Coordinates of N, CA and C in Angstrom, one line a residue:
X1 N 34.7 75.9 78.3 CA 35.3 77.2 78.3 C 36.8 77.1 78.6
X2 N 36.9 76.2 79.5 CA 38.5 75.9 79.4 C 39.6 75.7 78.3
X3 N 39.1 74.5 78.0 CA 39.7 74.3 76.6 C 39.9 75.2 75.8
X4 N 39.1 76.2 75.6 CA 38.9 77.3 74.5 C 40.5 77.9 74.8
X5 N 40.8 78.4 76.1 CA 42.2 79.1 76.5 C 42.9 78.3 76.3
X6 N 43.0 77.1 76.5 CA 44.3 76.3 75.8 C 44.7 76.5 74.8
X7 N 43.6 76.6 73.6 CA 43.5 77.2 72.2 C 44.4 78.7 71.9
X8 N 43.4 79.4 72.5 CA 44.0 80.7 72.4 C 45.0 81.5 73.2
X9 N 45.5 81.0 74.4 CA 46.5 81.4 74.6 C 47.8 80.9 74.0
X10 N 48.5 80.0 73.4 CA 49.3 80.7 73.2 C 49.1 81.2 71.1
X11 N 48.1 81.4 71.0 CA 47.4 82.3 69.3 C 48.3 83.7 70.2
X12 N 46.9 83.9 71.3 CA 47.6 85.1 71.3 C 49.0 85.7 71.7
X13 N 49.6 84.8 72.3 CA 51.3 84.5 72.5 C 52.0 85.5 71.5
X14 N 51.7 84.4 70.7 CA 52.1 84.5 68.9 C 51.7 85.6 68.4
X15 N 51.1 86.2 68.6 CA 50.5 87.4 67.8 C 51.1 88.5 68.5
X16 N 51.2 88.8 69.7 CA 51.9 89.8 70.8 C 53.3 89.8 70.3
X17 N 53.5 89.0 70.3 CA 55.1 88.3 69.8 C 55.5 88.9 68.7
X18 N 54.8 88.5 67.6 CA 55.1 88.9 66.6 C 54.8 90.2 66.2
X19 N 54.0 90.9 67.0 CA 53.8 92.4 66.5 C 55.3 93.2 67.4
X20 N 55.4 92.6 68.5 CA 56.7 93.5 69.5 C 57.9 93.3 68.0
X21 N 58.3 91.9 67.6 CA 59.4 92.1 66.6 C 59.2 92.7 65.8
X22 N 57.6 92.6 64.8 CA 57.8 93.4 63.6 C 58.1 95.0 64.2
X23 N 57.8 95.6 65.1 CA 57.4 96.7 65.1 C 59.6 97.0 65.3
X24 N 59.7 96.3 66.1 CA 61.4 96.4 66.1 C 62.4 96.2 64.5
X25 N 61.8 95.4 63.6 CA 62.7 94.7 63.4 C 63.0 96.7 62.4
X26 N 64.2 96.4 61.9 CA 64.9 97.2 60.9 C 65.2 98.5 61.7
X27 N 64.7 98.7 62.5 CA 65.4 99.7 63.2 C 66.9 99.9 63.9
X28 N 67.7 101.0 63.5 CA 69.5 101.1 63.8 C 69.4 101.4 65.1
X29 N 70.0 100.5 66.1 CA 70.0 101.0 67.9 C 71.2 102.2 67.4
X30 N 71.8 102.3 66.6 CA 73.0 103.8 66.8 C 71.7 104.7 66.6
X31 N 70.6 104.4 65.9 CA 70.0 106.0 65.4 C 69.2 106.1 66.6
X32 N 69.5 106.5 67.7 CA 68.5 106.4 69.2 C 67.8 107.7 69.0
X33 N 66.9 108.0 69.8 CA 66.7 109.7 69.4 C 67.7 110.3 70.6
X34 N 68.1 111.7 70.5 CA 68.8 112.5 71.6 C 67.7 113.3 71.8
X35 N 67.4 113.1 73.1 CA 66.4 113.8 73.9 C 66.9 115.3 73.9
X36 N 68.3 115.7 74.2 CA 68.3 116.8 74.4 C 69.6 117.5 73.5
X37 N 68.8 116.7 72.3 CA 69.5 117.5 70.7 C 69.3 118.9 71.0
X38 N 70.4 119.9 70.7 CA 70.3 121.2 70.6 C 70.0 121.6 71.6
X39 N 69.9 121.6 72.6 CA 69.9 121.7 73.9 C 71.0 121.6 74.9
X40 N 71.3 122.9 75.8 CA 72.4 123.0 76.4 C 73.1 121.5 77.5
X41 N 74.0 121.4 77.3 CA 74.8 120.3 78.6 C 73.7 120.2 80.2
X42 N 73.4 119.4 80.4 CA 72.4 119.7 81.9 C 73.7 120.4 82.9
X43 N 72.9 121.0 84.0 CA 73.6 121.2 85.0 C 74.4 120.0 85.3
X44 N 75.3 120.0 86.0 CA 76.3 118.7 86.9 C 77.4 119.4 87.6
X45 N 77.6 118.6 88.8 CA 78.8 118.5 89.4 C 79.7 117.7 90.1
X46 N 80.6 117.0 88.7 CA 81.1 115.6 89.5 C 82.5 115.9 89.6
X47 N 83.5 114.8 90.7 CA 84.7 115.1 90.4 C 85.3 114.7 89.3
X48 N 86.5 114.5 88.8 CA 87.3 114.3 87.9 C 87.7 113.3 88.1
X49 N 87.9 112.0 87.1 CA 88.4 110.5 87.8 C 89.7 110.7 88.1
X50 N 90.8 111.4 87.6 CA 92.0 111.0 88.3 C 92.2 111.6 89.4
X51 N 91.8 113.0 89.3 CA 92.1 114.2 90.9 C 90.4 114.2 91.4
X52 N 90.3 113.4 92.2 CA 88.7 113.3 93.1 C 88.9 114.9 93.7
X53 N 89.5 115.1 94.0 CA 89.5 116.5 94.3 C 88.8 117.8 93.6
X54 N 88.9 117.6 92.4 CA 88.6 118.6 91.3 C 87.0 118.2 90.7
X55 N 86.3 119.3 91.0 CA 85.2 119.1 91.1 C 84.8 119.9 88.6
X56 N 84.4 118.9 88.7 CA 83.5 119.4 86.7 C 82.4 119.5 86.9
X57 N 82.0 121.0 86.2 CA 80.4 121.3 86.2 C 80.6 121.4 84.6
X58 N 79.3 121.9 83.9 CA 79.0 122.2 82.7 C 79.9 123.4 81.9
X59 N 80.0 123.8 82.7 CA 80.8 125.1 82.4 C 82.1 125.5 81.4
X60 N 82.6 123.8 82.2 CA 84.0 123.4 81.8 C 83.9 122.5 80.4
X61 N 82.9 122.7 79.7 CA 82.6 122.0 78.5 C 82.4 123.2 77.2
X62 N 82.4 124.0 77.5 CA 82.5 125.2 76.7 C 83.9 125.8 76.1
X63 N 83.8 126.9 75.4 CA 85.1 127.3 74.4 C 85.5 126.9 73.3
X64 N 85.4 125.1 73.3 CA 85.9 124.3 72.1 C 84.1 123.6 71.7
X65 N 85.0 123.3 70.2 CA 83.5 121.8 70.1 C 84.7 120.6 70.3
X66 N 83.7 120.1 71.2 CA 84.5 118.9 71.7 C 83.8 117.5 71.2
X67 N 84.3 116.3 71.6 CA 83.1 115.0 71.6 C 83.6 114.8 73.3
X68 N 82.7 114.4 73.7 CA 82.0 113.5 74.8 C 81.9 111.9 74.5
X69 N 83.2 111.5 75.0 CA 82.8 110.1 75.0 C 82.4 109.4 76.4
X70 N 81.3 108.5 76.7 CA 81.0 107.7 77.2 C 81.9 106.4 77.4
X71 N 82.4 106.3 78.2 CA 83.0 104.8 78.3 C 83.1 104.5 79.7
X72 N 83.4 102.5 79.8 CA 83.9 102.2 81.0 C 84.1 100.8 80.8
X73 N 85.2 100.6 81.8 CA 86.4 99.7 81.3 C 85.8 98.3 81.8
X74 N 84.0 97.8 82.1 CA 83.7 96.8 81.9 C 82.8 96.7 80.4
X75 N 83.1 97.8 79.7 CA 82.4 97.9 78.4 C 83.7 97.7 77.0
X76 N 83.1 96.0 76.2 CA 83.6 95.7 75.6 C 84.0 96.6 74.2
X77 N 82.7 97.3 74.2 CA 83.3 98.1 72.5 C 84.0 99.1 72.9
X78 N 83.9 99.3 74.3 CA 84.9 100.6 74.7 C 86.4 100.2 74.5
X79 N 86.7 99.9 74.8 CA 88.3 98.9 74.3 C 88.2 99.0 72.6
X80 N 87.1 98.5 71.8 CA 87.4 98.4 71.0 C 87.9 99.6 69.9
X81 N 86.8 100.4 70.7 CA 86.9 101.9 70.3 C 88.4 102.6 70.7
X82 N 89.3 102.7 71.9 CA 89.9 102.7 72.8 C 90.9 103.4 71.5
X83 N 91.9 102.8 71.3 CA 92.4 103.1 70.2 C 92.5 104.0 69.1
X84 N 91.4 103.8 68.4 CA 91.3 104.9 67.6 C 90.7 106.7 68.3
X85 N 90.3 106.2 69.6 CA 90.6 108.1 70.3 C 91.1 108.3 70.5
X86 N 92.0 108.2 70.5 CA 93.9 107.6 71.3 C 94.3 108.5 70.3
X87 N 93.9 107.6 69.0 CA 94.9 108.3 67.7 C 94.3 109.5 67.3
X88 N 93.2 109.7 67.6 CA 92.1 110.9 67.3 C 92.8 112.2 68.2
X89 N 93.1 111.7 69.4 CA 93.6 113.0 70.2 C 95.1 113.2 69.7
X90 N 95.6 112.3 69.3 CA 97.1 112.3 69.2 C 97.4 113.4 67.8
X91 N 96.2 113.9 67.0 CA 95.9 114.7 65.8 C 95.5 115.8 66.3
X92 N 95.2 116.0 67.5 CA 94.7 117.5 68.3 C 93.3 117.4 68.8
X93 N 91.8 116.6 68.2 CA 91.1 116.3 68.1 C 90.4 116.0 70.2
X94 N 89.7 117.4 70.7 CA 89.6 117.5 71.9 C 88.3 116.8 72.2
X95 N 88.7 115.9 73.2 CA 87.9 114.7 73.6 C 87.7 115.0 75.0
X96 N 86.7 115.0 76.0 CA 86.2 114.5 77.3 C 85.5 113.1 77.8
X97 N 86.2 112.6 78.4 CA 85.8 111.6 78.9 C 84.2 111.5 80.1
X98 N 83.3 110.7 79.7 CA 82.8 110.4 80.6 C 82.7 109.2 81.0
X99 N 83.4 109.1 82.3 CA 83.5 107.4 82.8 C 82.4 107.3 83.7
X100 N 81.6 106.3 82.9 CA 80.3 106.2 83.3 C 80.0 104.7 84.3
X101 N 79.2 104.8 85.3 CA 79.1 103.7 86.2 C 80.4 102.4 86.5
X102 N 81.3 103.2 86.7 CA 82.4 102.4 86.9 C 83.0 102.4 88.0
X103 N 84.4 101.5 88.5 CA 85.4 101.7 89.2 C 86.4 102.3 89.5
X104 N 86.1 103.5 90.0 CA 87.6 104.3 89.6 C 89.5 104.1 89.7
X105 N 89.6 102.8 90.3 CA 90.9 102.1 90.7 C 91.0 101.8 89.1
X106 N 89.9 101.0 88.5 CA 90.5 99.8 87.6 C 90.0 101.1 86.1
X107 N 89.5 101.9 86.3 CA 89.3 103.4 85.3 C 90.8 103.9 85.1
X108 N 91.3 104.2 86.0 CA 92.6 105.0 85.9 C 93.7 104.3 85.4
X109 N 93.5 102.0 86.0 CA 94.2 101.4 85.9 C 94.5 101.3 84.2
X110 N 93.1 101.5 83.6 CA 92.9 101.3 81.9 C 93.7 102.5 81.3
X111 N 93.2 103.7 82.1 CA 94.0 104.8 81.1 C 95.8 104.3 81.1
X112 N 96.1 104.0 82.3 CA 98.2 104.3 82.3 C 97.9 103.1 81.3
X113 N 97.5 101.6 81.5 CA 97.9 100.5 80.5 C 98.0 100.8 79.1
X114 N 96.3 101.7 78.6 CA 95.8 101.9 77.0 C 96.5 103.4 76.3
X115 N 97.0 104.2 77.4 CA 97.0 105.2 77.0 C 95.4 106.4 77.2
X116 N 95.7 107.7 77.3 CA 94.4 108.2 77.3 C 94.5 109.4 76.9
X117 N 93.4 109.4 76.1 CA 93.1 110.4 75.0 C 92.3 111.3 75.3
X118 N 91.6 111.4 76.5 CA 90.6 112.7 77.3 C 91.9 113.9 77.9
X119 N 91.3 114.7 77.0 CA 91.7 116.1 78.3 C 91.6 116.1 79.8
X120 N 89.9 115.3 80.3 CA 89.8 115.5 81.6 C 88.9 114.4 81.4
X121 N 88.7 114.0 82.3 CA 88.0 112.7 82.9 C 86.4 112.7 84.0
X122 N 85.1 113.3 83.4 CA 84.0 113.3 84.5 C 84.0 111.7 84.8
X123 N 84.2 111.6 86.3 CA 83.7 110.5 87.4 C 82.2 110.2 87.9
X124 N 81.4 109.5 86.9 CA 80.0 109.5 87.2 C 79.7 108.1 87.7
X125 N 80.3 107.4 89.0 CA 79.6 106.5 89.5 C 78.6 105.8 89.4
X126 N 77.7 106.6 90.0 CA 76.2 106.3 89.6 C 75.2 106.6 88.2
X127 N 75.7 106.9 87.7 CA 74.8 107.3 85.8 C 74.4 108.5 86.3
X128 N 74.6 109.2 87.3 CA 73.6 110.4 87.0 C 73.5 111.7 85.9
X129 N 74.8 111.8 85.4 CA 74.9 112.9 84.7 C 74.6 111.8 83.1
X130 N 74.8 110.5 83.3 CA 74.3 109.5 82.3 C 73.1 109.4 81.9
X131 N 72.6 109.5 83.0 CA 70.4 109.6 82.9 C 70.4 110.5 82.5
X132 N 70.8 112.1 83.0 CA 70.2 113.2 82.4 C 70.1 113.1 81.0
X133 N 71.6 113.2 80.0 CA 71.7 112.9 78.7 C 71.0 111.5 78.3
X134 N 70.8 110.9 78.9 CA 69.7 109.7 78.0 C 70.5 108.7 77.2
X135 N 71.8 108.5 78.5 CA 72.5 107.3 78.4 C 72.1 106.2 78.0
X136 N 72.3 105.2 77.2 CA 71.8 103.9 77.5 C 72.7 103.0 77.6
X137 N 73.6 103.3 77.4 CA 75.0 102.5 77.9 C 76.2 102.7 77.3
X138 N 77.2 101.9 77.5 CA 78.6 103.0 76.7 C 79.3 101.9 75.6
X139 N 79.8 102.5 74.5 CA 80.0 104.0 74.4 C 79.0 104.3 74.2
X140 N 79.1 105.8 74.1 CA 78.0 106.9 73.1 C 78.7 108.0 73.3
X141 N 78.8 108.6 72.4 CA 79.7 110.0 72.1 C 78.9 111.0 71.6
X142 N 78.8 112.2 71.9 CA 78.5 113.6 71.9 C 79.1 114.5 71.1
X143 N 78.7 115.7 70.6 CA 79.8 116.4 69.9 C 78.9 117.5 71.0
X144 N 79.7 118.4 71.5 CA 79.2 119.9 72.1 C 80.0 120.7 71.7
X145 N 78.9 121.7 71.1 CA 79.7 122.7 70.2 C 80.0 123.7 71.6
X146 N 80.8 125.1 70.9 CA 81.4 126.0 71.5 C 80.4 126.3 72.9
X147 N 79.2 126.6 72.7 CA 78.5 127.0 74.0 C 77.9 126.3 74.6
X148 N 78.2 125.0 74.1 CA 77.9 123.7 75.6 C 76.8 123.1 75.1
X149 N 76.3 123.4 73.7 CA 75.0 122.7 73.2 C 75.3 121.4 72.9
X150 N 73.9 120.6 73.1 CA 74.6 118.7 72.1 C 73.7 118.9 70.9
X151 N 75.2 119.1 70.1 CA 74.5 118.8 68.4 C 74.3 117.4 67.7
X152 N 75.2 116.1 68.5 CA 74.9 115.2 67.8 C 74.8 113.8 68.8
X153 N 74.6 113.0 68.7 CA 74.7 111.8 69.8 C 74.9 110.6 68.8
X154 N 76.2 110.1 69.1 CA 76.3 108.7 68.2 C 76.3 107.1 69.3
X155 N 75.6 106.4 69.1 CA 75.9 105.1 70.4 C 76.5 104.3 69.6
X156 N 76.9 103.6 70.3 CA 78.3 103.1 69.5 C 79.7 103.4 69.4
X157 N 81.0 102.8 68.5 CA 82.1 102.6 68.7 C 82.3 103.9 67.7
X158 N 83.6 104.4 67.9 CA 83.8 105.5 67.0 C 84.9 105.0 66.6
X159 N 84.6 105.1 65.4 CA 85.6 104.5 64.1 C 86.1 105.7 62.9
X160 N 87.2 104.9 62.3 CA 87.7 105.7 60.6 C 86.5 106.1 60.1
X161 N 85.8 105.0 59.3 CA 84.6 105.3 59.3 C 83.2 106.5 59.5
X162 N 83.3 106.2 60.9 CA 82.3 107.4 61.7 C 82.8 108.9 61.5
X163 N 84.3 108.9 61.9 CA 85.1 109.6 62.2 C 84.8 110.5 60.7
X164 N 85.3 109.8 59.3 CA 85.2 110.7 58.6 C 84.3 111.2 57.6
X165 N 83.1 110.1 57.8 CA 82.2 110.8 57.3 C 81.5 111.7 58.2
X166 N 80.9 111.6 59.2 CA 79.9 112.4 60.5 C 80.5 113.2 61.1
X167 N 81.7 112.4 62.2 CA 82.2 113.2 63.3 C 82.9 114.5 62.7
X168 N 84.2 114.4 61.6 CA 84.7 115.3 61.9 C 83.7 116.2 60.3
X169 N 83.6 115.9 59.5 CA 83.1 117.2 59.0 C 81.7 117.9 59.6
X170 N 81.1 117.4 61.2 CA 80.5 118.1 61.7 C 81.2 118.8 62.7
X171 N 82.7 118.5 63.7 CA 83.1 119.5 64.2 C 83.7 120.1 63.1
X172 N 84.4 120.7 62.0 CA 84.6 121.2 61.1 C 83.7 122.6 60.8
X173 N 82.1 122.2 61.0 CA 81.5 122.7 60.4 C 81.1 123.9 61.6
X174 N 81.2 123.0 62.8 CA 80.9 123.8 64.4 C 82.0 124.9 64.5
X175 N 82.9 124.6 64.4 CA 84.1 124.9 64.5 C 84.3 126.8 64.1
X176 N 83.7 126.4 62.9 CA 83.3 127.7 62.2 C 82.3 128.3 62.1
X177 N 81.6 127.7 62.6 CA 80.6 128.6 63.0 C 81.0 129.6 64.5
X178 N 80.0 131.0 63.9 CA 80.5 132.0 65.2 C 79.8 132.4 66.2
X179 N 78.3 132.1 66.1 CA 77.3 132.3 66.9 C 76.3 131.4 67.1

């Protein structure tokens, strides 16, 4: 009887193995699902990274369609990305920052060095307002239209690219829309 498990353990190895990859392979980690597509911003209340003082709820995400970007300055594509929102806001193009599980010394220290392209800055320490939306790590960018809904979730770096085919002719399209 022994021998037999020599045999077939690692058969079955192999076969576990190979079903976990097939069932992964071809799939895009950008196309994640968004849990709470079309669905309003969750509740939150965190401070602001640069004025800890100043408290951001959901609230303050309304009026415009904005993107939501996710970043933090031990996140390599975030740098990579860094730049091109930089030049994105420097066009008018209104961005919120969410600095996600980070340091807020060496957070503030990135914006004076890189320049920064957020209107305001949510300070989320701990991932919490990160879990709600269904973070999985940064970047990932958001578009929230006028009344605080998430219409899109991109993970990943935001690029020329992204920017002109997806991002902006979907705020374009939010934009104008009236209800």
């Amino acid at each position: 009887m022994s021998k037999r498990w020599i045999y077939i353990t690692p058969l079955l190895l192999t076969v576990g193995l190979g079903f976990i990859l097939f069932t992964a392979i071809g799939k895009d980690p950008t196309k994640l699902e968004t849990a709470r597509l079309n669905e309003p911003m969750p509740a939150f209340e965190l401070p602001e990274l640069i004025n800890a003082e100043r408290l951001i709820t959901e609230r303050e995400l309304t009026g415009d369609v904005i993107l939501l970007n996710v970043w933090a300055t031990w996140c390599p594509s975030c740098r990579a990305e860094h730049d091109y929102l930089v030049a994105l806001a420097n066009k008018g193009v209104p961005i919120i920052g969410l600095n996600y599980k980070d340091e807020r010394p060496e957070a503030i220290k990135w914006l004076k060095k890189l320049g920064n392209p957020y209107r305001f800055n949510i300070f989320d320490p701990l991932g919490k307002l990160g879990f709600d939306l269904g973070v999985y790590g940064a970047p990932e960018t958001y578009v929230i239209d006028q009344f605080g809904y998430i219409r899109y979730r991109h993970v990943g770096v935001v690029n020329e690219k992204l920017w002109l085919n997806t991002l902006e002719p979907l705020l374009l399209k939010l934009q104008n829309k009236k209800s």
